[in-house]
């Protein structure tokens, strides 16, 4: 079981890394470094120019993540066959990764349409959430931890609800951000927080797209603050609440700073990659918080559902 838990955690970490590599491909303009798929310039090994190797590195890491997702599913069926959520979610993640690969192929064949690039990014985040939920479930089903999580069941529902709301908001924010980056709207607004000296964008479509992303990112504060406060208030009862709140607060502050620096310095590659990677980490922390808050160990949940019948008179 420990091997399965560690493998799921490794898969989640590499998924965040994959998201960062994808951002590097986009930042360096290497999205068509390999203009065909699955080969690169008709070869299994790409030619020597930089853009091809950058794009190929993304495909390679994606392949590794795909193999790991399959391995996690196999481990789930081997060790957690009695827990339907873990086994079926781990299994469903496999075709989801296949769909992600299909989106990647469409992205290359259709030469980077912004709407497909944005969907590709959001799908990667969904894969990350699935892997994290499976990892959390494996950890909480471990006999060494089960008793504690059964005792604290229900305490984290409020911060968990805020985490779910934050994930929904971020999904829209990420889609608009991915569309903005690929459509060329990233540089439509000079200055931060204003857009070319104004609070509202002009009539230009790219300015509107750019500022929509900023408005969504700014509005996220109204979800992240309650998530932080409600988790912090429960830090005495939930051991995960304090590190969750600290991680979420630190990452959000870093994301705001990096977003501003990107505009001020006209989107240098390191800051562009950092912006997406930090966003992936925020998504991962929220996913972990929601899973820790709502996941119920299988036997405890089954016992609670069967309790009324057990108490019925003979």
Coordinates of C-alpha atoms in Angstrom, one line a residue:
X1 CA 0.0 0.0 0.0
X2 CA 2.8 2.4 0.8
X3 CA 4.2 1.9 -2.7
X4 CA 0.9 2.7 -4.2
X5 CA 0.6 5.9 -2.1
X6 CA 4.1 7.0 -3.1
X7 CA 3.5 6.3 -6.7
X8 CA 0.3 8.4 -6.7
X9 CA 2.2 11.3 -5.0
X10 CA 5.0 11.0 -7.5
X11 CA 2.4 11.1 -10.4
X12 CA 0.9 14.2 -8.9
X13 CA 4.3 15.9 -8.6
X14 CA 5.2 15.0 -12.2
X15 CA 1.9 16.3 -13.4
X16 CA 2.6 19.7 -12.0
X17 CA 6.1 19.5 -13.6
X18 CA 4.4 18.6 -16.9
X19 CA 2.2 21.7 -16.6
X20 CA 5.4 23.7 -16.1
X21 CA 7.0 22.1 -19.2
X22 CA 4.0 22.9 -21.2
X23 CA 4.2 26.5 -20.2
X24 CA 7.9 26.5 -21.2
X25 CA 6.9 25.2 -24.6
X26 CA 4.4 28.0 -25.0
X27 CA 6.7 30.7 -23.6
X28 CA 9.5 29.8 -26.0
X29 CA 7.3 29.6 -29.0
X30 CA 8.1 26.0 -29.5
X31 CA 4.5 24.7 -29.8
X32 CA 5.2 23.7 -33.5
X33 CA 8.8 22.7 -32.9
X34 CA 7.5 19.2 -33.9
X35 CA 4.9 20.0 -36.7
X36 CA 3.6 16.4 -36.8
X37 CA 2.3 14.0 -34.2
X38 CA 3.3 11.5 -32.7
X39 CA 6.6 11.7 -34.6
X40 CA 8.7 14.8 -34.8
X41 CA 9.6 15.9 -38.3
X42 CA 8.8 12.3 -39.3
X43 CA 11.3 10.9 -36.9
X44 CA 11.1 9.1 -33.5
X45 CA 14.0 11.2 -32.3
X46 CA 13.7 15.0 -33.1
X47 CA 16.3 16.8 -35.2
X48 CA 18.9 19.0 -33.5
X49 CA 17.2 22.4 -33.4
X50 CA 16.1 23.8 -30.0
X51 CA 12.4 24.2 -30.6
X52 CA 12.0 20.6 -31.6
X53 CA 13.7 19.3 -28.5
X54 CA 11.7 21.6 -26.2
X55 CA 8.4 20.4 -27.8
X56 CA 9.6 16.8 -27.7
X57 CA 10.5 17.1 -24.0
X58 CA 6.9 18.0 -23.3
X59 CA 5.7 14.9 -25.1
X60 CA 8.3 12.7 -23.3
X61 CA 7.2 13.9 -19.8
X62 CA 3.6 13.5 -20.9
X63 CA 4.3 9.9 -21.8
X64 CA 6.0 9.3 -18.5
X65 CA 2.9 10.7 -16.7
X66 CA 0.6 8.5 -18.8
X67 CA 2.5 5.4 -17.8
X68 CA 2.5 6.4 -14.2
X69 CA -1.3 7.0 -14.3
X70 CA -1.8 3.5 -15.7
X71 CA 0.5 2.1 -12.9
X72 CA -1.5 4.0 -10.2
X73 CA -4.7 2.4 -11.6
X74 CA -3.2 -1.0 -11.5
X75 CA -2.0 -0.4 -7.9
X76 CA -5.5 0.8 -7.0
X77 CA -7.1 -2.4 -8.2
X78 CA -4.4 -4.5 -6.5
X79 CA -4.5 -2.8 -3.0
X80 CA -7.8 -0.8 -2.9
X81 CA -10.2 -3.0 -4.8
X82 CA -12.6 -2.8 -1.8
X83 CA -12.8 1.1 -2.2
X84 CA -14.9 1.9 -5.3
X85 CA -14.0 5.6 -5.4
X86 CA -10.2 5.0 -5.5
X87 CA -10.4 2.1 -8.0
X88 CA -12.9 3.7 -10.4
X89 CA -11.4 7.2 -10.2
X90 CA -7.9 5.9 -10.8
X91 CA -9.3 3.9 -13.8
X92 CA -11.2 6.8 -15.2
X93 CA -8.0 8.9 -15.1
X94 CA -6.4 6.6 -17.7
X95 CA -8.8 7.5 -20.6
X96 CA -8.8 11.1 -19.4
X97 CA -5.0 11.2 -20.0
X98 CA -5.7 9.6 -23.4
X99 CA -8.1 12.5 -24.1
X100 CA -5.4 14.9 -23.0
X101 CA -3.0 13.4 -25.5
X102 CA -5.7 13.7 -28.2
X103 CA -6.0 17.4 -27.5
X104 CA -2.3 17.7 -27.7
X105 CA -2.3 16.1 -31.2
X106 CA -5.2 18.3 -32.3
X107 CA -3.2 21.3 -31.0
X108 CA -0.2 20.4 -33.2
X109 CA -2.2 19.4 -36.3
X110 CA -4.4 22.5 -36.2
X111 CA -1.4 24.7 -35.5
X112 CA -2.1 25.9 -31.9
X113 CA -5.8 27.1 -31.9
X114 CA -6.2 29.2 -28.7
X115 CA -9.4 27.4 -27.6
X116 CA -7.8 24.0 -27.9
X117 CA -4.7 25.1 -26.1
X118 CA -6.8 26.5 -23.3
X119 CA -8.9 23.3 -23.0
X120 CA -5.6 21.3 -23.0
X121 CA -4.5 23.3 -20.0
X122 CA -7.7 22.9 -18.0
X123 CA -7.8 19.1 -18.8
X124 CA -4.3 18.8 -17.3
X125 CA -5.6 20.4 -14.1
X126 CA -8.5 18.0 -14.0
X127 CA -6.0 15.1 -14.4
X128 CA -4.0 16.6 -11.5
X129 CA -7.1 16.7 -9.3
X130 CA -8.0 13.1 -10.0
X131 CA -4.5 11.9 -9.1
X132 CA -4.5 14.0 -5.9
X133 CA -7.9 12.6 -4.8
X134 CA -6.6 9.1 -5.4
X135 CA -3.4 9.8 -3.5
X136 CA -5.4 11.3 -0.6
X137 CA -7.9 8.4 -0.6
X138 CA -5.0 5.9 -0.5
X139 CA -3.5 7.7 2.4
X140 CA -6.7 7.9 4.4
X141 CA -7.6 4.3 3.7
X142 CA -4.3 3.2 5.3
X143 CA -5.0 1.4 8.6
X144 CA -2.4 3.6 10.3
X145 CA -4.4 6.8 9.5
X146 CA -7.9 5.5 9.2
X147 CA -8.9 5.9 12.9
X148 CA -7.8 9.6 13.0
X149 CA -9.7 10.5 9.9
X150 CA -12.8 8.8 11.1
X151 CA -12.7 10.9 14.3
X152 CA -12.2 14.2 12.4
X153 CA -14.9 13.4 9.7
X154 CA -17.0 16.4 8.9
X155 CA -14.9 19.1 10.6
X156 CA -13.3 20.3 7.4
X157 CA -16.5 20.6 5.4
X158 CA -16.6 24.4 5.3
X159 CA -13.0 25.0 4.1
X160 CA -13.5 22.1 1.8
X161 CA -16.6 23.8 0.2
X162 CA -14.5 27.0 -0.3
X163 CA -11.8 24.9 -1.9
X164 CA -14.3 23.4 -4.4
X165 CA -15.7 26.9 -5.2
X166 CA -12.1 28.1 -5.8
X167 CA -11.5 25.2 -8.2
X168 CA -14.5 26.1 -10.2
X169 CA -13.5 29.7 -10.4
X170 CA -9.9 28.8 -11.3
X171 CA -11.0 26.5 -14.1
X172 CA -12.6 29.5 -15.9
X173 CA -9.6 31.7 -15.0
X174 CA -7.2 29.1 -16.4
X175 CA -9.2 28.7 -19.6
X176 CA -9.3 32.4 -20.3
X177 CA -5.6 32.7 -19.3
X178 CA -4.6 29.9 -21.7
X179 CA -6.7 31.4 -24.5
X180 CA -5.1 34.8 -23.8
X181 CA -1.6 33.5 -23.9
X182 CA -2.0 31.7 -27.2
X183 CA -4.1 34.3 -29.0
X184 CA -1.5 37.0 -28.5
X185 CA -3.6 39.0 -26.0
X186 CA -1.0 38.6 -23.2
X187 CA 0.8 41.8 -24.3
X188 CA -2.4 43.8 -25.2
X189 CA -2.3 45.7 -21.9
X190 CA 0.8 47.6 -20.8
X191 CA 1.1 48.4 -17.1
X192 CA -0.4 46.7 -14.1
X193 CA -3.0 46.9 -12.6
X194 CA -4.3 49.3 -15.2
X195 CA -4.6 48.5 -18.9
X196 CA -2.9 51.1 -21.0
X197 CA -3.6 53.6 -18.3
X198 CA -7.3 52.7 -17.8
X199 CA -9.3 50.5 -15.4
X200 CA -11.4 49.2 -18.2
X201 CA -10.1 47.8 -21.5
X202 CA -10.7 49.5 -24.8
X203 CA -12.8 48.2 -27.6
X204 CA -10.0 46.0 -28.8
X205 CA -10.8 42.3 -28.4
X206 CA -7.3 41.4 -27.1
X207 CA -7.5 44.1 -24.4
X208 CA -10.9 42.7 -23.3
X209 CA -9.5 39.1 -23.2
X210 CA -6.5 40.3 -21.2
X211 CA -8.5 42.2 -18.7
X212 CA -11.1 39.5 -18.3
X213 CA -8.3 37.2 -17.2
X214 CA -7.1 39.9 -14.7
X215 CA -10.7 40.4 -13.4
X216 CA -11.1 36.7 -12.8
X217 CA -7.7 36.4 -11.2
X218 CA -8.5 39.4 -8.9
X219 CA -11.9 38.0 -8.1
X220 CA -10.3 34.8 -6.8
X221 CA -9.3 36.7 -3.7
X222 CA -13.0 36.6 -2.6
X223 CA -12.7 32.8 -2.5
X224 CA -9.2 32.3 -1.4
X225 CA -9.5 34.5 1.7
X226 CA -12.5 32.6 3.2
X227 CA -10.8 29.3 2.3
X228 CA -7.7 30.5 4.3
X229 CA -9.7 31.9 7.3
X230 CA -12.0 28.9 7.7
X231 CA -9.0 26.4 7.4
X232 CA -6.9 28.4 9.9
X233 CA -9.7 28.5 12.5
X234 CA -9.8 24.6 12.4
X235 CA -6.0 24.2 12.6
X236 CA -6.3 22.8 16.2
X237 CA -8.6 20.0 15.1
X238 CA -7.3 19.3 11.6
X239 CA -3.5 18.7 11.3
X240 CA -3.7 19.5 7.6
X241 CA -5.5 22.8 8.0
X242 CA -2.4 24.9 9.0
X243 CA 0.0 23.7 6.2
X244 CA -2.9 24.0 3.8
X245 CA -3.7 27.6 4.7
X246 CA 0.0 28.6 4.7
X247 CA 0.7 26.9 1.4
X248 CA -2.4 28.5 -0.2
X249 CA -1.7 32.0 1.1
X250 CA 1.9 31.9 0.1
X251 CA 1.2 30.6 -3.4
X252 CA -1.5 33.1 -4.0
X253 CA 0.7 36.0 -2.9
X254 CA 3.5 34.7 -5.1
X255 CA 1.1 34.3 -8.1
X256 CA -0.1 37.9 -7.8
X257 CA 3.5 39.2 -7.7
X258 CA 4.6 37.0 -10.6
X259 CA 1.6 38.1 -12.6
X260 CA 2.5 41.8 -12.1
X261 CA 6.1 41.2 -12.9
X262 CA 5.1 39.4 -16.1
X263 CA 3.3 42.5 -17.4
X264 CA 6.0 45.0 -16.2
X265 CA 8.8 43.0 -17.8
X266 CA 6.8 41.9 -20.9
X267 CA 6.5 38.2 -20.2
X268 CA 10.1 36.9 -19.9
X269 CA 10.2 33.1 -20.3
X270 CA 11.1 32.3 -16.6
X271 CA 8.3 34.4 -15.2
X272 CA 5.8 33.0 -17.7
X273 CA 6.7 29.5 -16.7
X274 CA 6.6 30.4 -13.0
X275 CA 3.1 31.9 -13.4
X276 CA 1.7 28.7 -14.9
X277 CA 3.6 26.4 -12.5
X278 CA 2.4 28.3 -9.4
X279 CA -1.1 28.3 -10.8
X280 CA -0.8 24.5 -11.0
X281 CA 0.4 24.3 -7.4
X282 CA -2.5 26.4 -6.2
X283 CA -4.9 24.1 -8.1
X284 CA -3.1 21.1 -6.5
X285 CA -3.4 22.6 -2.9
X286 CA -7.1 23.3 -3.4
X287 CA -7.7 19.8 -4.7
X288 CA -5.9 18.3 -1.8
X289 CA -7.8 20.5 0.7
X290 CA -11.2 19.5 -0.9
X291 CA -10.2 15.8 -0.9
X292 CA -9.0 15.9 2.8
X293 CA -12.2 17.7 3.8
X294 CA -14.8 15.5 2.0
X295 CA -13.2 12.1 1.7
X296 CA -14.6 9.5 4.1
X297 CA -12.8 6.2 4.8
X298 CA -14.8 3.6 3.0
X299 CA -15.6 1.3 5.9
X300 CA -16.7 4.3 8.1
X301 CA -18.9 5.6 5.3
X302 CA -20.4 2.2 4.7
X303 CA -21.1 1.8 8.4
X304 CA -22.8 5.1 8.6
X305 CA -25.1 4.2 5.7
X306 CA -26.0 0.9 7.2
X307 CA -26.5 2.3 10.7
X308 CA -30.3 2.9 10.6
X309 CA -31.0 -0.7 9.5
X310 CA -28.6 -2.0 12.2
X311 CA -30.6 -0.1 14.8
X312 CA -34.0 -1.2 13.6
X313 CA -35.8 -3.6 16.0
X314 CA -35.7 -7.3 15.3

